[in-house]
Tab-separated table of C-alpha atoms in Angstrom:
chain	number	residue	atom	x	y	z
M	1	UNK	CA	11.840	-15.328	-34.536
M	2	UNK	CA	13.809	-12.944	-31.955
M	3	UNK	CA	10.714	-11.492	-31.334
M	4	UNK	CA	8.616	-13.933	-30.301
M	5	UNK	CA	11.864	-15.116	-28.409
M	6	UNK	CA	11.681	-12.023	-26.435
M	7	UNK	CA	8.273	-12.111	-25.927
M	8	UNK	CA	8.332	-15.392	-24.007
M	9	UNK	CA	11.637	-14.280	-21.848
M	10	UNK	CA	9.406	-11.403	-20.828
M	11	UNK	CA	6.341	-13.529	-20.336
M	12	UNK	CA	5.068	-13.209	-16.769
M	13	UNK	CA	4.388	-17.456	-17.300
M	14	UNK	CA	7.478	-19.530	-16.536
M	15	UNK	CA	6.327	-22.451	-19.388
M	16	UNK	CA	7.150	-19.722	-21.909
M	17	UNK	CA	10.418	-18.735	-20.089
M	18	UNK	CA	11.622	-22.300	-19.801
M	19	UNK	CA	10.718	-22.935	-23.213
M	20	UNK	CA	12.265	-20.178	-25.244
M	21	UNK	CA	15.392	-20.841	-22.828
M	22	UNK	CA	15.534	-24.304	-24.024
M	23	UNK	CA	15.255	-23.724	-27.809
M	24	UNK	CA	17.797	-20.432	-27.111
M	25	UNK	CA	20.551	-22.901	-25.586
M	26	UNK	CA	20.319	-25.353	-28.360
M	27	UNK	CA	19.649	-22.976	-31.176
M	28	UNK	CA	21.187	-19.806	-30.224
M	29	UNK	CA	23.682	-17.920	-31.672
M	30	UNK	CA	26.147	-14.896	-31.400
M	31	UNK	CA	23.784	-12.449	-32.659
M	32	UNK	CA	20.610	-14.047	-30.246
M	33	UNK	CA	23.513	-13.299	-27.739
M	34	UNK	CA	24.105	-10.179	-28.408
M	35	UNK	CA	19.885	-9.748	-28.891
M	36	UNK	CA	18.484	-11.833	-25.849
M	37	UNK	CA	21.670	-12.633	-23.312
M	38	UNK	CA	20.579	-9.669	-21.265
M	39	UNK	CA	16.640	-11.069	-20.837
M	40	UNK	CA	18.091	-14.358	-20.116
M	41	UNK	CA	20.484	-13.109	-17.883
M	42	UNK	CA	17.714	-10.914	-15.680
M	43	UNK	CA	15.821	-14.311	-15.174
M	44	UNK	CA	18.930	-16.034	-14.193
M	45	UNK	CA	19.432	-13.548	-11.239
M	46	UNK	CA	15.076	-13.195	-10.720
M	47	UNK	CA	14.122	-13.797	-6.923
M	48	UNK	CA	11.441	-15.334	-6.707
M	49	UNK	CA	11.724	-17.753	-10.153
M	50	UNK	CA	11.450	-21.082	-9.393
M	51	UNK	CA	14.911	-23.609	-9.205
M	52	UNK	CA	14.128	-25.211	-12.726
M	53	UNK	CA	13.529	-22.022	-14.282
M	54	UNK	CA	16.787	-20.198	-13.133
M	55	UNK	CA	18.628	-23.837	-14.016
M	56	UNK	CA	17.716	-23.360	-17.673
M	57	UNK	CA	18.796	-20.078	-17.169
M	58	UNK	CA	22.375	-20.562	-15.969
M	59	UNK	CA	22.619	-23.424	-18.765
M	60	UNK	CA	21.437	-20.728	-21.427
M	61	UNK	CA	23.634	-17.965	-20.645
M	62	UNK	CA	26.371	-20.629	-20.666
M	63	UNK	CA	25.413	-21.894	-24.290
M	64	UNK	CA	25.389	-17.972	-24.986
M	65	UNK	CA	28.799	-17.040	-23.738
M	66	UNK	CA	30.336	-19.975	-25.613
M	67	UNK	CA	28.983	-18.629	-28.716
M	68	UNK	CA	29.463	-14.487	-27.625
M	69	UNK	CA	32.016	-14.032	-24.917
M	70	UNK	CA	30.451	-10.206	-24.855
M	71	UNK	CA	26.867	-12.245	-24.061
M	72	UNK	CA	28.457	-11.675	-19.720
M	73	UNK	CA	30.248	-8.847	-20.242
M	74	UNK	CA	33.041	-7.848	-18.015
M	75	UNK	CA	34.210	-10.532	-15.143
M	76	UNK	CA	34.475	-8.321	-12.271
M	77	UNK	CA	30.855	-7.687	-12.767
M	78	UNK	CA	29.194	-11.027	-13.255
M	79	UNK	CA	31.440	-12.116	-10.181
M	80	UNK	CA	29.170	-10.460	-7.803
M	81	UNK	CA	26.275	-11.840	-9.534
M	82	UNK	CA	27.815	-15.388	-9.085
M	83	UNK	CA	28.236	-14.612	-5.433
M	84	UNK	CA	24.406	-14.197	-4.463
M	85	UNK	CA	23.792	-17.250	-6.926
M	86	UNK	CA	26.463	-19.460	-5.127
M	87	UNK	CA	23.701	-18.652	-1.903
M	88	UNK	CA	21.727	-20.327	-3.399
M	89	UNK	CA	19.353	-23.324	-1.318
M	90	UNK	CA	18.743	-25.695	-4.343
M	91	UNK	CA	21.299	-28.184	-5.407
M	92	UNK	CA	20.077	-28.182	-9.008
M	93	UNK	CA	20.480	-24.620	-9.142
M	94	UNK	CA	23.652	-24.728	-7.215
M	95	UNK	CA	25.240	-27.546	-10.333
M	96	UNK	CA	23.983	-25.237	-12.836
M	97	UNK	CA	25.740	-22.353	-11.915
M	98	UNK	CA	28.838	-24.206	-11.098
M	99	UNK	CA	28.573	-25.184	-14.590
M	100	UNK	CA	28.439	-21.186	-15.733
M	101	UNK	CA	31.381	-20.044	-13.674
M	102	UNK	CA	33.616	-22.673	-14.622
M	103	UNK	CA	33.380	-22.041	-18.223
M	104	UNK	CA	33.524	-18.480	-17.584
M	105	UNK	CA	36.665	-19.062	-15.182
M	106	UNK	CA	37.797	-21.154	-18.614
M	107	UNK	CA	38.515	-18.164	-19.992
M	108	UNK	CA	39.241	-15.584	-17.258
M	109	UNK	CA	40.582	-17.867	-13.978
M	110	UNK	CA	42.301	-14.779	-12.266
M	111	UNK	CA	38.682	-12.732	-12.020
M	112	UNK	CA	37.080	-15.537	-10.640
M	113	UNK	CA	39.557	-16.726	-7.651
M	114	UNK	CA	37.806	-14.406	-5.789
M	115	UNK	CA	35.028	-17.267	-5.286
M	116	UNK	CA	36.990	-19.903	-3.864
M	117	UNK	CA	36.091	-19.127	-0.298
M	118	UNK	CA	32.182	-19.423	-1.273
M	119	UNK	CA	32.750	-22.751	-3.685
M	120	UNK	CA	34.468	-24.344	-0.880
M	121	UNK	CA	32.067	-23.172	1.976
M	122	UNK	CA	29.245	-24.765	-0.473
M	123	UNK	CA	31.117	-28.072	-0.571
M	124	UNK	CA	31.855	-28.485	2.909
M	125	UNK	CA	28.258	-27.887	3.764
M	126	UNK	CA	26.968	-30.236	1.203
M	127	UNK	CA	30.056	-33.193	1.980
M	128	UNK	CA	30.385	-32.438	5.276
M	129	UNK	CA	27.190	-31.232	6.862
M	130	UNK	CA	24.750	-33.046	3.889
M	131	UNK	CA	22.690	-30.240	3.528
M	132	UNK	CA	20.500	-30.964	0.929
M	133	UNK	CA	17.082	-31.918	0.479
M	134	UNK	CA	16.392	-35.810	-0.438
M	135	UNK	CA	15.712	-35.231	-3.530
M	136	UNK	CA	19.363	-34.803	-4.526
M	137	UNK	CA	20.357	-38.028	-2.205
M	138	UNK	CA	21.956	-40.167	-5.008
M	139	UNK	CA	21.760	-43.639	-3.749
M	140	UNK	CA	22.242	-42.140	-0.125
M	141	UNK	CA	25.311	-40.063	-1.116
M	142	UNK	CA	24.968	-35.914	-0.814
M	143	UNK	CA	24.181	-34.324	-4.132
M	144	UNK	CA	27.812	-36.241	-6.423
M	145	UNK	CA	27.297	-34.315	-9.001
M	146	UNK	CA	27.644	-30.436	-7.480
M	147	UNK	CA	30.187	-32.122	-5.365
M	148	UNK	CA	32.158	-33.183	-8.987
M	149	UNK	CA	31.329	-29.878	-10.605
M	150	UNK	CA	33.012	-28.297	-7.520
M	151	UNK	CA	36.403	-29.965	-7.348
M	152	UNK	CA	36.502	-29.502	-11.407
M	153	UNK	CA	35.782	-25.592	-10.819
M	154	UNK	CA	38.778	-25.590	-8.226
M	155	UNK	CA	41.327	-27.229	-10.459
M	156	UNK	CA	41.010	-23.744	-12.741
M	157	UNK	CA	42.476	-21.704	-10.190
M	158	UNK	CA	45.941	-21.326	-9.076
M	159	UNK	CA	46.856	-20.946	-5.357
M	160	UNK	CA	43.114	-22.382	-4.277
M	161	UNK	CA	44.602	-23.023	-0.679
M	162	UNK	CA	45.894	-19.269	-0.251
M	163	UNK	CA	42.578	-18.339	1.544
M	164	UNK	CA	42.854	-19.497	5.888
M	165	UNK	CA	39.238	-20.564	5.675
M	166	UNK	CA	38.717	-21.486	2.387
M	167	UNK	CA	41.618	-23.796	3.050
M	168	UNK	CA	40.794	-25.313	6.500
M	169	UNK	CA	36.993	-26.157	4.704
M	170	UNK	CA	38.544	-27.409	1.257
M	171	UNK	CA	40.533	-29.716	3.794
M	172	UNK	CA	37.602	-31.003	5.942
M	173	UNK	CA	36.064	-31.692	2.685
M	174	UNK	CA	38.929	-33.987	1.125
M	175	UNK	CA	39.958	-35.448	4.076
M	176	UNK	CA	35.635	-36.326	4.189
M	177	UNK	CA	36.281	-37.959	0.382
M	178	UNK	CA	39.534	-39.033	0.335
M	179	UNK	CA	39.555	-40.575	3.921
M	180	UNK	CA	36.622	-42.877	3.120
M	181	UNK	CA	37.884	-46.784	3.440
M	182	UNK	CA	38.959	-48.171	0.118
M	183	UNK	CA	36.570	-51.242	0.238
M	184	UNK	CA	33.617	-49.008	0.391
M	185	UNK	CA	34.230	-47.640	-3.202
M	186	UNK	CA	34.208	-51.789	-4.435
M	187	UNK	CA	31.512	-53.279	-2.745
M	188	UNK	CA	28.447	-53.782	-4.666
M	189	UNK	CA	25.504	-55.636	-3.506
M	190	UNK	CA	25.502	-59.387	-5.960
M	191	UNK	CA	21.905	-58.877	-5.812
M	192	UNK	CA	20.922	-55.250	-6.477
M	193	UNK	CA	24.524	-54.439	-8.658
M	194	UNK	CA	24.573	-50.596	-7.480
M	195	UNK	CA	27.072	-50.028	-9.765
M	196	UNK	CA	25.265	-46.494	-9.707
M	197	UNK	CA	26.541	-46.081	-5.957
M	198	UNK	CA	29.751	-47.046	-6.788
M	199	UNK	CA	30.064	-44.614	-9.742
M	200	UNK	CA	29.115	-41.633	-8.229
M	201	UNK	CA	31.281	-42.514	-5.304
M	202	UNK	CA	34.397	-42.879	-7.514
M	203	UNK	CA	34.020	-40.023	-9.638
M	204	UNK	CA	33.665	-37.755	-6.436
M	205	UNK	CA	36.814	-39.373	-4.883
M	206	UNK	CA	39.052	-38.881	-8.451
M	207	UNK	CA	37.728	-35.333	-8.393
M	208	UNK	CA	38.524	-34.994	-4.846
M	209	UNK	CA	42.404	-36.109	-5.374
M	210	UNK	CA	42.538	-33.980	-8.385
M	211	UNK	CA	42.257	-31.142	-6.336
M	212	UNK	CA	44.519	-32.410	-3.727
M	213	UNK	CA	47.145	-33.050	-5.889
M	214	UNK	CA	46.502	-29.486	-7.511
M	215	UNK	CA	46.304	-28.098	-4.335
M	216	UNK	CA	49.813	-29.598	-2.910
M	217	UNK	CA	51.778	-29.675	-5.924
M	218	UNK	CA	52.785	-25.922	-6.120
M	219	UNK	CA	55.891	-25.713	-4.031
M	220	UNK	CA	55.999	-22.553	-3.122
M	221	UNK	CA	52.480	-22.746	-1.693
M	222	UNK	CA	53.919	-25.670	0.757
M	223	UNK	CA	57.148	-23.630	1.236
M	224	UNK	CA	55.318	-20.135	2.171
M	225	UNK	CA	53.136	-22.434	4.441
M	226	UNK	CA	56.035	-24.008	6.274
M	227	UNK	CA	57.571	-20.258	6.333
M	228	UNK	CA	54.400	-19.265	8.134
M	229	UNK	CA	53.913	-21.678	10.711
M	230	UNK	CA	58.246	-21.327	11.342
M	231	UNK	CA	57.604	-17.609	11.775
M	232	UNK	CA	54.310	-18.429	14.176
M	233	UNK	CA	56.090	-20.830	16.480
M	234	UNK	CA	59.381	-18.666	16.861
M	235	UNK	CA	57.196	-16.093	18.062
M	236	UNK	CA	56.531	-18.329	20.739
M	237	UNK	CA	58.914	-19.088	23.338
M	238	UNK	CA	57.022	-22.307	24.605
M	239	UNK	CA	57.070	-23.360	21.212
M	240	UNK	CA	60.846	-22.892	21.073
M	241	UNK	CA	62.756	-26.337	21.454
M	242	UNK	CA	66.379	-27.827	20.687
M	243	UNK	CA	67.237	-28.911	17.248
M	244	UNK	CA	67.376	-32.928	18.477
M	245	UNK	CA	63.815	-32.829	19.761
M	246	UNK	CA	62.711	-30.732	16.543
M	247	UNK	CA	64.420	-33.561	14.422
M	248	UNK	CA	62.839	-36.739	16.811
M	249	UNK	CA	59.240	-34.906	16.102
M	250	UNK	CA	59.358	-34.304	12.518
M	251	UNK	CA	60.530	-38.493	12.326
M	252	UNK	CA	58.573	-39.587	14.053
M	253	UNK	CA	54.822	-38.679	15.641
M	254	UNK	CA	55.657	-34.512	15.445
M	255	UNK	CA	56.320	-35.538	11.653
M	256	UNK	CA	53.337	-36.847	11.566
M	257	UNK	CA	51.235	-34.350	13.486
M	258	UNK	CA	52.159	-32.008	11.000
M	259	UNK	CA	51.393	-33.849	7.612
M	260	UNK	CA	48.356	-34.367	9.132
M	261	UNK	CA	47.440	-30.525	10.094
M	262	UNK	CA	48.269	-29.262	6.794
M	263	UNK	CA	46.518	-31.816	4.950
M	264	UNK	CA	49.153	-33.661	2.868
M	265	UNK	CA	48.028	-36.653	4.710
M	266	UNK	CA	45.634	-36.617	2.129
M	267	UNK	CA	48.489	-37.344	-0.520
M	268	UNK	CA	49.243	-40.600	0.775
M	269	UNK	CA	45.723	-41.800	1.353
M	270	UNK	CA	45.126	-41.321	-2.676
M	271	UNK	CA	48.265	-43.418	-3.040
M	272	UNK	CA	46.590	-45.833	-0.713
M	273	UNK	CA	43.523	-46.187	-3.079
M	274	UNK	CA	45.144	-46.133	-6.394
M	275	UNK	CA	47.226	-49.487	-5.186
M	276	UNK	CA	43.916	-50.976	-3.963
M	277	UNK	CA	42.403	-50.591	-6.652
M	278	UNK	CA	44.721	-51.651	-9.286
M	279	UNK	CA	44.613	-54.606	-7.466
M	280	UNK	CA	41.251	-55.312	-7.457
M	281	UNK	CA	40.637	-58.124	-10.206
M	282	UNK	CA	37.350	-56.009	-11.700
M	283	UNK	CA	38.771	-54.984	-15.280
M	284	UNK	CA	36.129	-51.809	-15.461
M	285	UNK	CA	37.384	-50.582	-12.008
M	286	UNK	CA	41.240	-50.528	-12.692
């Protein structure tokens, strides 16, 4: 059996490749991983492979990893491959790759934290720029399951806001998701019953709120960020103000601007969403 699977994996016909990948993903065991894991990895990294082949290879490798963690090898080796895979332009491939990375990172989160900037950049590209093909517009929502996977992956990591560029990209994404009017999540056309659209929007929203909570629950991160801002301001004489005016700013509009600047206004918007949903009469939504 292994010899036949090896023959299919190394075949030049993609149909043979995909059939073998599907079989391994459903029936492969630890021994299969030892024998064929390298071949699956090679298919995953083939530059000329079609998207549907790469998707199957990613999910197949995830299955083998769950059976035998040695299939992937040291995390440091796969991180470089992951960086390449996250540059792919196909949303389906990216969704499968995020699933694979999520499975790997669950066992070694620290080693995969280096991918946070790429993940945040990808989410920004999808949510803000909507850079996906029409095939991945789900009821006019750009690749919702890719976004959900990305949010779930970020929740595995600690200190997801340490990189400035990644933090900026992520805050923009969270504002785009959580800043949506609550009424848009519950407005379902009476004739068409677009429940699918609502469910997709809510799935993205709830995972986005989870990421926001994860991002701001680290008090040390918030304190470090505040201290850095204070140190930056102290170096600029034009930003030095007396204590009374500083207090006024904090209590008034200045405080609101600061909150919006570092993104913590997102938490308040999340609370507002839940208040609205809990007051809604639809029991399914509540």
